[in-house]
Coordinates of C-alpha atoms and ligand atoms in Angstrom, one line a residue:
M128 CA 66.0 -19.1 -26.8
A129 CA 67.5 -22.2 -25.3
E130 CA 67.3 -25.5 -27.1
A131 CA 63.8 -27.0 -26.6
R132 CA 63.4 -29.9 -24.3
T133 CA 61.7 -32.8 -26.0
L134 CA 58.8 -34.5 -24.0
D135 CA 55.6 -36.3 -24.6
A136 CA 53.6 -33.8 -22.7
L137 CA 53.7 -30.4 -21.0
V138 CA 51.2 -29.6 -18.3
V139 CA 50.6 -26.0 -17.7
G140 CA 49.5 -25.2 -14.1
A141 CA 50.2 -27.0 -10.8
G142 CA 46.8 -26.8 -9.1
F143 CA 44.5 -29.7 -8.5
A144 CA 44.2 -30.4 -12.2
G145 CA 47.9 -30.1 -13.2
L146 CA 49.1 -32.2 -10.3
Y147 CA 46.8 -35.1 -11.0
M148 CA 47.6 -34.9 -14.7
L149 CA 51.3 -35.2 -13.9
I150 CA 50.6 -38.2 -11.7
K151 CA 48.6 -40.0 -14.4
L152 CA 51.1 -39.2 -17.2
R153 CA 53.9 -40.6 -15.1
E154 CA 51.9 -43.6 -14.1
D155 CA 51.1 -44.3 -17.8
G156 CA 54.8 -44.0 -18.8
F157 CA 54.8 -40.7 -20.6
S158 CA 57.6 -38.2 -20.2
A159 CA 56.0 -35.1 -18.8
Q160 CA 56.9 -31.8 -17.2
G161 CA 54.8 -29.2 -15.4
V162 CA 55.2 -25.4 -15.6
E163 CA 53.7 -23.1 -13.0
A164 CA 53.7 -19.3 -12.6
G165 CA 53.6 -19.5 -8.8
S166 CA 56.5 -20.4 -6.6
G167 CA 54.6 -23.4 -5.2
V168 CA 51.9 -25.9 -6.0
G169 CA 48.2 -25.3 -5.3
G170 CA 46.8 -23.0 -8.1
T171 CA 43.8 -21.2 -6.7
W172 CA 44.7 -22.2 -3.2
F173 CA 48.3 -20.9 -3.7
W174 CA 47.2 -17.5 -4.9
N175 CA 44.0 -16.8 -3.1
R176 CA 45.4 -16.4 0.4
Y177 CA 43.3 -13.4 1.4
P178 CA 41.9 -13.2 4.9
G179 CA 38.9 -15.4 5.4
A180 CA 39.6 -17.5 2.2
R181 CA 37.8 -20.8 2.6
C182 CA 36.2 -23.4 0.3
D183 CA 32.4 -23.5 0.1
I184 CA 32.3 -27.2 -0.7
P185 CA 32.4 -29.5 2.3
S186 CA 36.0 -30.6 2.9
L187 CA 35.0 -34.3 2.9
E188 CA 33.9 -33.9 -0.7
Y189 CA 36.5 -31.3 -1.9
S190 CA 39.5 -33.6 -2.2
Y191 CA 40.9 -36.2 -4.7
S192 CA 39.2 -39.5 -4.9
F193 CA 41.6 -41.4 -7.1
D194 CA 43.8 -42.7 -4.3
P195 CA 42.0 -44.6 -1.5
E196 CA 45.1 -44.5 0.6
L197 CA 45.3 -40.7 0.4
E198 CA 41.7 -40.5 1.1
Q199 CA 42.1 -42.5 4.3
E200 CA 45.4 -40.9 5.6
W201 CA 44.3 -37.2 5.3
D202 CA 42.2 -35.7 8.1
W203 CA 40.2 -32.5 7.7
T204 CA 39.6 -30.4 10.7
E205 CA 36.5 -28.4 9.7
R206 CA 33.4 -28.9 7.7
Y207 CA 34.6 -26.3 5.2
A208 CA 38.4 -26.1 4.9
A209 CA 40.2 -22.8 5.1
Q210 CA 42.7 -21.9 2.3
G211 CA 45.8 -22.9 4.4
E212 CA 44.5 -26.3 5.1
I213 CA 43.7 -27.0 1.5
L214 CA 47.1 -25.8 0.5
S215 CA 48.7 -28.2 3.1
Y216 CA 46.7 -31.0 1.6
I217 CA 47.9 -30.2 -1.9
E218 CA 51.5 -29.9 -0.6
H219 CA 51.0 -33.4 1.0
V220 CA 49.9 -34.8 -2.4
A221 CA 52.8 -33.2 -4.2
A222 CA 55.2 -34.8 -1.6
K223 CA 53.5 -38.2 -1.6
Y224 CA 53.9 -38.4 -5.4
D225 CA 57.2 -36.6 -5.5
L226 CA 55.8 -34.2 -8.1
K227 CA 57.9 -31.0 -7.5
R228 CA 60.9 -32.4 -9.2
S229 CA 58.8 -32.4 -12.4
I230 CA 57.6 -28.8 -12.2
D231 CA 59.3 -25.6 -13.2
F232 CA 58.1 -23.0 -10.8
E233 CA 57.9 -19.2 -11.2
T234 CA 57.7 -19.9 -14.9
R235 CA 54.9 -18.7 -17.2
V236 CA 54.1 -20.1 -20.6
T237 CA 54.1 -17.2 -23.0
S238 CA 53.5 -18.9 -26.3
A239 CA 52.7 -22.3 -27.9
V240 CA 52.9 -22.8 -31.6
W241 CA 51.7 -25.9 -33.4
N242 CA 54.1 -27.3 -35.9
E243 CA 52.3 -28.9 -38.8
E244 CA 55.3 -30.8 -40.1
T245 CA 56.2 -32.5 -36.8
G246 CA 52.8 -32.7 -35.3
R247 CA 54.1 -31.1 -32.1
W248 CA 53.9 -28.0 -30.0
L249 CA 56.8 -25.6 -29.5
V250 CA 56.2 -24.0 -26.2
E251 CA 58.1 -21.0 -24.8
T252 CA 58.3 -19.5 -21.3
D253 CA 59.2 -16.2 -19.7
R254 CA 62.3 -17.9 -18.3
G255 CA 63.7 -18.5 -21.8
K256 CA 63.1 -22.2 -21.5
A257 CA 61.4 -24.0 -24.4
F258 CA 59.6 -27.4 -24.8
D259 CA 59.0 -29.4 -27.9
V260 CA 56.0 -31.6 -26.9
Q261 CA 53.5 -33.9 -28.6
F262 CA 50.7 -33.0 -26.2
L263 CA 50.0 -29.7 -24.6
I264 CA 47.7 -29.9 -21.6
L265 CA 46.3 -26.7 -20.2
A266 CA 45.5 -27.1 -16.5
T267 CA 45.4 -23.3 -16.1
G268 CA 42.2 -23.1 -14.1
A269 CA 38.8 -21.5 -14.8
L270 CA 39.2 -18.8 -12.3
S271 CA 42.8 -17.8 -12.4
E272 CA 43.2 -14.7 -14.5
P273 CA 42.0 -11.8 -12.3
K274 CA 39.7 -9.2 -13.8
L275 CA 40.8 -5.7 -12.8
P276 CA 38.2 -3.1 -12.0
D277 CA 37.9 0.0 -13.9
L278 CA 38.9 2.4 -11.1
P279 CA 39.8 5.8 -12.5
N280 CA 43.4 6.9 -11.7
L281 CA 44.2 3.9 -9.4
D282 CA 47.9 4.4 -10.1
A283 CA 47.8 7.6 -8.1
F284 CA 47.0 5.7 -4.9
K285 CA 50.0 5.8 -2.6
G286 CA 49.1 3.0 -0.2
P287 CA 49.0 -0.8 -0.8
V288 CA 46.6 -2.2 -3.4
L289 CA 45.9 -5.8 -2.7
F290 CA 44.0 -8.2 -4.9
T291 CA 42.3 -11.2 -3.3
A292 CA 43.4 -13.3 -6.3
K293 CA 47.1 -12.5 -5.7
W294 CA 47.1 -11.6 -2.0
D295 CA 50.3 -10.4 -0.5
D296 CA 50.1 -11.6 3.1
S297 CA 53.2 -9.6 4.2
V298 CA 51.1 -6.4 4.2
D299 CA 49.6 -5.7 7.6
L300 CA 46.1 -4.2 7.4
K301 CA 45.4 -4.0 11.1
G302 CA 44.1 -0.6 12.2
K303 CA 44.1 0.6 8.6
N304 CA 41.4 2.5 6.8
I305 CA 40.4 0.1 4.0
C306 CA 38.4 0.7 0.9
H307 CA 37.3 -2.6 -0.5
F308 CA 35.8 -3.4 -4.0
G309 CA 33.7 -6.4 -4.9
T310 CA 31.2 -8.6 -3.0
G311 CA 31.3 -12.0 -4.8
S312 CA 32.5 -15.1 -3.0
S313 CA 35.9 -13.7 -2.3
G314 CA 34.9 -10.2 -1.3
I315 CA 32.3 -11.5 1.1
Q316 CA 34.9 -13.6 2.9
A317 CA 37.5 -10.9 2.9
V318 CA 35.1 -8.2 4.2
A319 CA 34.0 -10.3 7.1
A320 CA 37.6 -11.0 8.1
M321 CA 38.9 -7.5 7.6
S322 CA 36.0 -5.9 9.5
D323 CA 37.5 -7.4 12.7
Y324 CA 40.7 -5.4 12.5
A325 CA 40.2 -2.4 10.1
S326 CA 39.9 0.9 11.8
H327 CA 37.3 1.7 9.1
L328 CA 36.2 -0.5 6.1
T329 CA 34.2 1.0 3.2
V330 CA 32.7 -1.8 1.0
F331 CA 32.1 -0.8 -2.6
Q332 CA 29.5 -3.1 -4.1
R333 CA 28.3 -3.3 -7.7
T334 CA 26.0 -6.4 -7.7
P335 CA 24.7 -7.8 -4.4
S336 CA 25.2 -11.6 -3.8
Y337 CA 22.9 -14.0 -2.1
A338 CA 25.0 -15.3 0.7
V339 CA 24.0 -18.3 2.9
P340 CA 25.7 -18.9 6.3
A341 CA 28.3 -21.6 5.9
N342 CA 27.5 -23.0 9.4
N343 CA 31.1 -24.0 9.5
R344 CA 32.2 -26.0 12.5
P345 CA 34.9 -28.5 13.5
L346 CA 34.2 -31.9 12.2
E347 CA 32.5 -33.9 15.0
A348 CA 33.9 -37.0 16.5
G349 CA 33.1 -40.0 14.3
E350 CA 31.8 -37.8 11.4
Q351 CA 35.0 -38.1 9.4
E352 CA 35.5 -41.8 10.2
A353 CA 31.9 -42.5 9.1
A354 CA 32.6 -40.8 5.7
K355 CA 35.9 -42.6 5.3
A356 CA 34.2 -46.0 5.9
H357 CA 32.0 -45.3 2.9
Y358 CA 34.2 -42.9 0.9
Q359 CA 34.3 -44.8 -2.4
E360 CA 30.5 -45.2 -2.4
M361 CA 30.1 -41.4 -1.7
R362 CA 32.5 -40.6 -4.6
K363 CA 30.6 -42.9 -6.9
V364 CA 27.4 -41.1 -6.2
A365 CA 29.1 -37.8 -6.7
R366 CA 30.6 -38.8 -10.1
H367 CA 27.2 -39.7 -11.4
S368 CA 25.2 -36.8 -9.8
P369 CA 24.1 -33.6 -11.4
L370 CA 26.7 -31.3 -9.7
G371 CA 29.3 -33.7 -8.4
F372 CA 28.1 -34.0 -4.9
A373 CA 27.2 -37.0 -2.8
S374 CA 23.9 -35.4 -1.8
P375 CA 21.6 -34.6 -4.7
P376 CA 18.7 -32.1 -4.5
R377 CA 15.7 -33.3 -2.6
P378 CA 12.7 -34.4 -4.7
G379 CA 9.7 -32.2 -5.1
K380 CA 8.9 -28.8 -6.7
A381 CA 9.0 -25.8 -4.4
K382 CA 5.8 -24.3 -5.7
E383 CA 3.8 -27.5 -5.2
F384 CA 4.4 -27.4 -1.4
A385 CA 2.1 -25.8 1.1
P386 CA 3.7 -22.5 2.3
K387 CA 4.4 -23.8 5.8
D388 CA 6.0 -27.1 4.5
R389 CA 8.0 -25.2 1.9
E390 CA 9.2 -22.8 4.6
Q391 CA 10.3 -25.6 6.8
R392 CA 12.3 -27.3 4.1
L393 CA 14.0 -24.0 3.1
E394 CA 14.8 -23.4 6.8
E395 CA 16.4 -26.9 7.1
A396 CA 18.4 -26.3 3.8
W397 CA 19.5 -22.9 5.0
N398 CA 20.7 -24.3 8.3
A399 CA 22.5 -27.1 6.4
G400 CA 24.9 -24.5 5.0
T401 CA 25.6 -22.9 1.6
T402 CA 25.4 -25.7 -0.9
G403 CA 22.3 -27.1 0.9
L404 CA 20.0 -24.2 -0.1
L405 CA 19.9 -25.1 -3.8
N406 CA 19.3 -28.7 -2.8
A407 CA 16.0 -27.8 -1.0
F408 CA 13.9 -28.7 -4.0
E409 CA 14.7 -30.3 -7.4
D410 CA 13.4 -27.4 -9.5
L411 CA 15.0 -24.3 -8.0
L412 CA 17.3 -23.7 -11.0
F413 CA 14.6 -24.6 -13.5
D414 CA 11.3 -23.0 -12.5
A415 CA 11.0 -19.2 -12.1
E416 CA 8.1 -19.4 -9.7
S417 CA 9.7 -22.0 -7.4
N418 CA 13.0 -20.1 -7.5
E419 CA 11.3 -16.8 -6.5
Q420 CA 9.8 -18.5 -3.5
A421 CA 13.2 -19.6 -2.3
A422 CA 14.7 -16.2 -3.3
V423 CA 12.0 -14.4 -1.2
F424 CA 13.1 -16.6 1.7
A425 CA 16.8 -15.8 1.3
R426 CA 16.0 -12.0 0.9
R427 CA 14.1 -12.1 4.2
K428 CA 17.1 -13.8 5.9
I429 CA 19.3 -10.9 4.8
A430 CA 16.7 -8.4 6.1
E431 CA 16.6 -10.2 9.4
T432 CA 20.4 -10.1 9.8
V433 CA 21.2 -6.6 8.7
D434 CA 20.1 -3.7 11.0
D435 CA 20.0 -0.7 8.7
P436 CA 17.0 -0.8 6.2
E437 CA 19.0 1.3 3.7
M438 CA 21.8 -1.2 3.7
V439 CA 19.2 -4.1 3.4
R440 CA 17.9 -2.4 0.3
K441 CA 21.4 -2.2 -1.3
L442 CA 22.2 -5.8 -0.3
T443 CA 19.0 -7.4 -1.7
P444 CA 19.5 -9.2 -4.9
V445 CA 16.7 -9.2 -7.5
Y446 CA 17.9 -11.9 -9.9
P447 CA 17.0 -15.5 -9.4
L448 CA 18.6 -17.4 -6.6
G449 CA 21.6 -19.4 -7.8
S450 CA 21.7 -17.8 -11.3
R451 CA 24.9 -16.1 -10.1
R452 CA 27.3 -18.0 -7.8
L453 CA 25.6 -18.5 -4.4
C454 CA 28.0 -17.3 -1.8
S455 CA 29.0 -18.8 1.5
E456 CA 29.3 -16.4 4.4
I457 CA 30.7 -16.5 7.9
G458 CA 29.9 -13.1 9.5
F459 CA 29.5 -11.0 6.3
Y460 CA 26.1 -9.6 7.1
E461 CA 27.1 -9.2 10.8
A462 CA 30.2 -7.3 9.6
L463 CA 27.9 -4.7 7.9
N464 CA 26.3 -4.0 11.3
K465 CA 29.6 -3.0 12.8
P466 CA 30.1 0.7 13.4
N467 CA 33.4 0.7 11.5
V468 CA 31.9 -0.7 8.3
E469 CA 29.9 1.1 5.6
L470 CA 28.5 0.1 2.3
V471 CA 28.5 2.0 -1.0
D472 CA 26.6 0.9 -4.0
V473 CA 28.7 1.9 -7.0
R474 CA 25.6 1.8 -9.3
E475 CA 24.1 4.6 -7.3
E476 CA 27.3 6.4 -6.3
K477 CA 29.8 6.4 -9.1
V478 CA 33.5 6.2 -8.4
V479 CA 35.0 9.1 -10.2
E480 CA 38.6 9.2 -9.1
I481 CA 41.2 7.5 -6.9
T482 CA 43.7 10.0 -5.3
A483 CA 46.8 9.4 -3.3
N484 CA 44.8 8.5 -0.2
E485 CA 41.1 8.5 -1.1
V486 CA 38.3 7.0 -3.2
V487 CA 36.2 9.8 -4.6
T488 CA 32.7 9.2 -5.7
D489 CA 30.2 11.6 -7.4
Q490 CA 28.7 12.1 -3.9
D491 CA 31.5 11.7 -1.3
R492 CA 35.2 11.2 -0.5
Y493 CA 36.4 8.0 1.3
P494 CA 39.8 8.2 3.0
A495 CA 41.9 5.1 2.4
D496 CA 45.2 3.7 3.8
A497 CA 44.8 0.6 1.6
I498 CA 42.6 -0.6 -1.2
T499 CA 41.6 -4.2 -1.5
I500 CA 40.1 -5.7 -4.7
A501 CA 37.9 -8.8 -5.2
T502 CA 36.4 -8.0 -8.6
G503 CA 36.5 -11.5 -10.0
F504 CA 38.2 -13.3 -12.9
D505 CA 38.2 -13.5 -16.7
A506 CA 36.4 -16.7 -16.1
C507 CA 36.8 -20.0 -18.0
T508 CA 38.8 -18.6 -20.9
G509 CA 41.1 -15.8 -19.5
A510 CA 44.1 -18.0 -18.6
I511 CA 44.1 -19.7 -22.0
K512 CA 43.8 -16.5 -23.9
A513 CA 46.7 -15.1 -22.0
I514 CA 48.9 -17.5 -23.8
E515 CA 49.9 -16.7 -27.4
L516 CA 48.4 -19.9 -28.6
V517 CA 48.9 -20.5 -32.4
G518 CA 47.2 -23.6 -33.9
R519 CA 46.8 -25.0 -37.4
D520 CA 47.2 -22.4 -40.2
G521 CA 48.3 -19.7 -37.8
Q522 CA 44.9 -19.6 -36.0
R523 CA 45.2 -17.7 -32.8
I524 CA 43.1 -18.6 -29.8
A525 CA 42.2 -15.0 -28.7
E526 CA 40.9 -14.3 -32.2
E527 CA 39.2 -17.7 -32.6
W528 CA 37.4 -17.2 -29.3
A529 CA 36.4 -13.6 -29.9
D530 CA 33.0 -14.8 -31.0
G531 CA 32.6 -16.9 -27.9
P532 CA 34.7 -19.8 -26.7
R533 CA 34.3 -23.1 -28.5
A534 CA 35.6 -26.4 -27.4
Y535 CA 34.4 -29.9 -28.1
L536 CA 33.3 -31.4 -24.7
G537 CA 35.1 -28.5 -23.2
L538 CA 38.2 -30.6 -23.7
A539 CA 39.6 -30.0 -27.1
I540 CA 39.5 -27.1 -29.6
S541 CA 39.3 -27.6 -33.4
G542 CA 42.3 -26.1 -35.1
F543 CA 44.5 -26.8 -32.1
P544 CA 45.5 -30.4 -32.3
N545 CA 47.0 -32.4 -29.5
L546 CA 45.9 -29.8 -27.0
F547 CA 43.6 -30.5 -24.1
A548 CA 42.0 -28.1 -21.7
I549 CA 41.2 -29.4 -18.2
T550 CA 37.7 -28.2 -17.3
G551 CA 37.6 -25.9 -20.3
P552 CA 34.5 -23.9 -21.5
G553 CA 31.7 -26.3 -22.5
S554 CA 32.4 -28.7 -19.6
P555 CA 30.7 -28.8 -16.1
S556 CA 33.8 -27.2 -14.5
V557 CA 32.8 -24.2 -12.4
L558 CA 29.2 -25.4 -12.0
S559 CA 30.2 -28.6 -10.3
N560 CA 32.3 -29.9 -7.5
V561 CA 35.4 -29.1 -9.6
I562 CA 37.6 -31.8 -8.1
I563 CA 35.3 -34.5 -9.4
S564 CA 35.2 -32.8 -12.8
I565 CA 39.0 -32.4 -12.9
E566 CA 39.5 -36.1 -12.1
Q567 CA 37.1 -37.1 -14.9
H568 CA 38.9 -34.9 -17.5
V569 CA 42.4 -36.0 -16.4
E570 CA 41.5 -39.6 -16.6
W571 CA 39.8 -39.2 -20.0
V572 CA 42.9 -37.4 -21.4
A573 CA 45.3 -40.0 -20.0
R574 CA 43.2 -42.8 -21.5
C575 CA 43.1 -41.0 -24.8
L576 CA 46.9 -40.7 -24.9
T577 CA 47.4 -44.4 -24.0
D578 CA 44.8 -45.3 -26.7
M579 CA 46.7 -43.3 -29.3
R580 CA 50.0 -44.9 -28.2
E581 CA 48.4 -48.3 -28.8
S582 CA 46.7 -47.4 -32.1
G583 CA 49.8 -45.6 -33.5
D584 CA 47.9 -42.4 -34.1
T585 CA 50.0 -39.3 -33.3
V586 CA 47.6 -36.4 -33.8
I587 CA 44.1 -35.9 -32.4
E588 CA 41.9 -32.9 -33.2
A589 CA 38.3 -32.0 -32.5
D590 CA 36.2 -32.0 -35.6
A591 CA 34.8 -28.5 -36.2
Q592 CA 31.2 -29.7 -36.8
A593 CA 31.2 -31.9 -33.6
E594 CA 32.5 -28.9 -31.7
Q595 CA 29.8 -26.6 -33.1
D596 CA 27.1 -29.2 -32.3
W597 CA 28.5 -29.5 -28.7
M598 CA 28.5 -25.8 -28.1
H599 CA 25.0 -25.6 -29.4
H600 CA 24.0 -28.3 -27.0
V601 CA 25.7 -26.4 -24.1
D602 CA 23.7 -23.3 -24.9
E603 CA 20.4 -25.2 -25.4
V604 CA 20.8 -26.9 -22.0
A605 CA 21.7 -23.7 -20.3
H606 CA 18.5 -22.1 -21.6
M607 CA 16.4 -24.8 -20.0
T608 CA 17.6 -23.4 -16.7
L609 CA 17.4 -20.0 -15.0
F610 CA 21.2 -19.4 -15.3
P611 CA 21.0 -17.1 -18.3
A612 CA 18.5 -14.9 -16.4
A613 CA 21.3 -13.1 -14.7
D614 CA 24.4 -11.3 -15.9
S615 CA 27.2 -13.4 -14.4
W616 CA 30.7 -14.6 -15.1
Y617 CA 29.2 -17.9 -16.3
M618 CA 28.6 -15.9 -19.5
G619 CA 31.3 -15.1 -22.0
K620 CA 30.9 -12.1 -24.2
T621 CA 31.4 -12.1 -28.0
R622 CA 33.1 -9.1 -29.7
D623 CA 29.7 -7.8 -30.7
G624 CA 28.4 -8.1 -27.1
K625 CA 26.4 -11.3 -27.4
Q626 CA 26.4 -13.4 -24.3
V627 CA 27.6 -17.1 -24.5
F628 CA 26.9 -19.4 -21.5
M629 CA 30.2 -21.2 -20.9
P630 CA 29.8 -24.1 -18.4
Y631 CA 27.9 -27.3 -19.3
V632 CA 24.9 -27.6 -17.0
G633 CA 23.5 -30.9 -18.4
G634 CA 24.9 -32.7 -15.3
V635 CA 28.2 -34.2 -14.2
G636 CA 27.0 -37.7 -14.6
A637 CA 25.4 -37.2 -18.0
Y638 CA 28.6 -35.4 -19.2
R639 CA 30.8 -38.3 -18.0
E640 CA 28.6 -40.8 -19.9
K641 CA 28.9 -38.6 -23.1
C642 CA 32.7 -38.5 -22.8
D643 CA 32.9 -42.3 -22.3
Q644 CA 30.6 -42.9 -25.3
V645 CA 32.8 -40.7 -27.4
R646 CA 35.8 -42.8 -26.5
E647 CA 34.0 -46.1 -26.9
A648 CA 32.9 -45.0 -30.4
G649 CA 36.6 -44.6 -31.4
Y650 CA 36.8 -40.9 -30.4
E651 CA 33.6 -39.9 -32.2
G652 CA 33.8 -36.2 -33.2
F653 CA 37.6 -36.2 -33.2
V654 CA 40.0 -36.6 -36.1
L655 CA 42.9 -39.0 -35.6
S656 CA 45.9 -39.0 -37.9
H657 CA 49.6 -39.4 -38.2
A658 CA 52.0 -36.5 -38.5
P659 CA 53.3 -35.2 -40.8
V660 CA 50.1 -35.4 -42.7
G661 CA 48.2 -33.3 -45.3
A662 CA 44.7 -32.3 -44.5
E663 CA 43.3 -34.5 -47.3
E664 CA 44.7 -37.6 -45.5
L665 CA 42.7 -37.0 -42.3
T666 CA 40.0 -39.4 -41.5
P667 CA 37.1 -38.0 -39.4
H668 CA 36.0 -40.5 -36.8
T669 CA 32.3 -39.5 -36.8
Ligands
LIG150 P1 33.1 -12.7 -8.6 O1 32.2 -13.7 -8.1 O2 33.2 -12.5 -10.0 O3 32.8 -11.4 -7.8 C1 33.3 -10.1 -8.2 C2 32.4 -9.1 -7.7 O4 33.0 -7.8 -7.9 C3 31.1 -9.0 -8.5 O5 30.0 -8.9 -7.7 C4 31.3 -7.8 -9.4 O6 30.1 -7.2 -9.8 C5 32.1 -6.9 -8.5 N1 32.7 -5.8 -9.2 C6 33.3 -5.8 -10.4 N2 33.8 -4.5 -10.6 C7 33.5 -3.8 -9.6 C8 33.7 -2.4 -9.2 N3 34.4 -1.6 -10.0 N4 33.3 -2.0 -8.0 C9 32.6 -2.8 -7.2 N5 32.4 -4.1 -7.5 C10 32.8 -4.6 -8.6 O7 34.6 -13.1 -8.1 P2 35.1 -13.7 -6.7 O8 36.5 -13.7 -6.7 O9 34.4 -13.2 -5.6 O10 34.6 -15.2 -6.8 C11 34.9 -16.0 -8.0 C12 34.7 -17.4 -7.7 O11 35.8 -17.9 -7.0 C13 33.6 -17.8 -6.9 O12 32.4 -17.8 -7.5 C14 34.0 -19.2 -6.4 O13 33.7 -20.1 -7.4 C15 35.4 -19.1 -6.2 P3 29.5 -7.5 -11.3 O14 29.1 -8.9 -11.2 O15 30.6 -7.3 -12.3 O16 28.4 -6.5 -11.5

């Protein structure tokens, strides 16, 4: 191993979170370096370059808010930005702040070990480079570690196997016979796009999604200018809103509306595009009866769009609307009407084998020139567990989280001092406009580091009890909603199969206030100390 480079902080990941963290650390006078597995910046938007990839949050809201000049100088072309445009935006930010010189690309962190004596992390990479840092900041993304499907004998397949989460755009699928797995947000977009050019496309679905038309369109003349004139006010509303958006849910409980009025409001919300549907009423994620009324509406829309009744049956979700990720579609249901597309429900028709050129089920054989896979991610914890992370007293993260992830405020993990997770489990992260959540975390961490520099404390660690109380609160709040009613990737599983709800659904605004209060109270729930230090010398700040 090469001699370790000494720095104040190492930032792992160069997506939206990692880049902003680097900007803040530089601005605040810390020596910092980024490490990124990809060959460029962008994180999610670097890797997920599958056909049809597009954000389902309006482009005017899915962007950094910390730099008013950046906000004004960048122009979005469409209501929902495609992957390529978001990547160009991130590239623009990296160039504007001259960030690439501080990032080691094509480099993956393999291990990080806490040194009790020095109060620092020794971080190693797959390039043989090592870092000796005071702070380790994991900006590794909540949806970055792909989950592979359990397809028997996949290795036998002779054609290309493409994953939406690591798409290789040099492979030409035009005119090919494609077998596709997975119909979540990514799969729905990829299926719609591939149906245009595949000679035949077989879609293997396990759990149907509710998908709402994106109603994407070019931004109209004056629309962007109007937003830019009030950008900072919009952002302020978003920062204090429940989900990080400038438009909160409309008041009123669905079940209290007369059927005709309820229908009209749902229709308006449906036409407003994906994120609008859950905004139709204030109680859709809280009240089962109200939710079912909206779900019936959405199921009817699917039935109205898809021609074949048997396909409609397979495509109709039965779980509460929004309890799994609501998807955004542009031509997905229409794709299923095309003569070259068929749908297989793998719960009814089990995949038993993959051969050199087929997918074989217990009922049929499906020829394939290529297999495409969109079966999701090891959400919220996967990328962190992929690192051999060894904290105080040899604690290993994979083992520590085997009974469910724990993190105080989703930011810090007891037993792993001077380590911060940006949008970690227990924070709003994936259940919010994630850019708003990223900015809040990055700013909180940067402030914490400058506070420590001023106070002279060198080590910060989440208190185990505060962490436990926070995770209990995360769970309690989740159970006040309908989210736990569905089996989704929002849930982590413990080693004995118990489900743990991971994101914090108490609201982006309320969460921000809590983090600010913690800081104002002298980092309540954290333990601040000097290294080297014996455990008995630690003073809990409770
Ligand atoms: P998701 O939303 O996790 O979707 C993956 C889908 O793949 C999901 O419906 C899975 O069903 C399905 N799946 C998993 N294994 C199989 C097999 N073997 N066969 C068929 N289908 C399978 O991932 P996405 O990438 O689409 O989206 C992730 C997020 O990225 C998205 O929500 C946005 O926030 C951006 P299951 O649920 O496991 O029954």
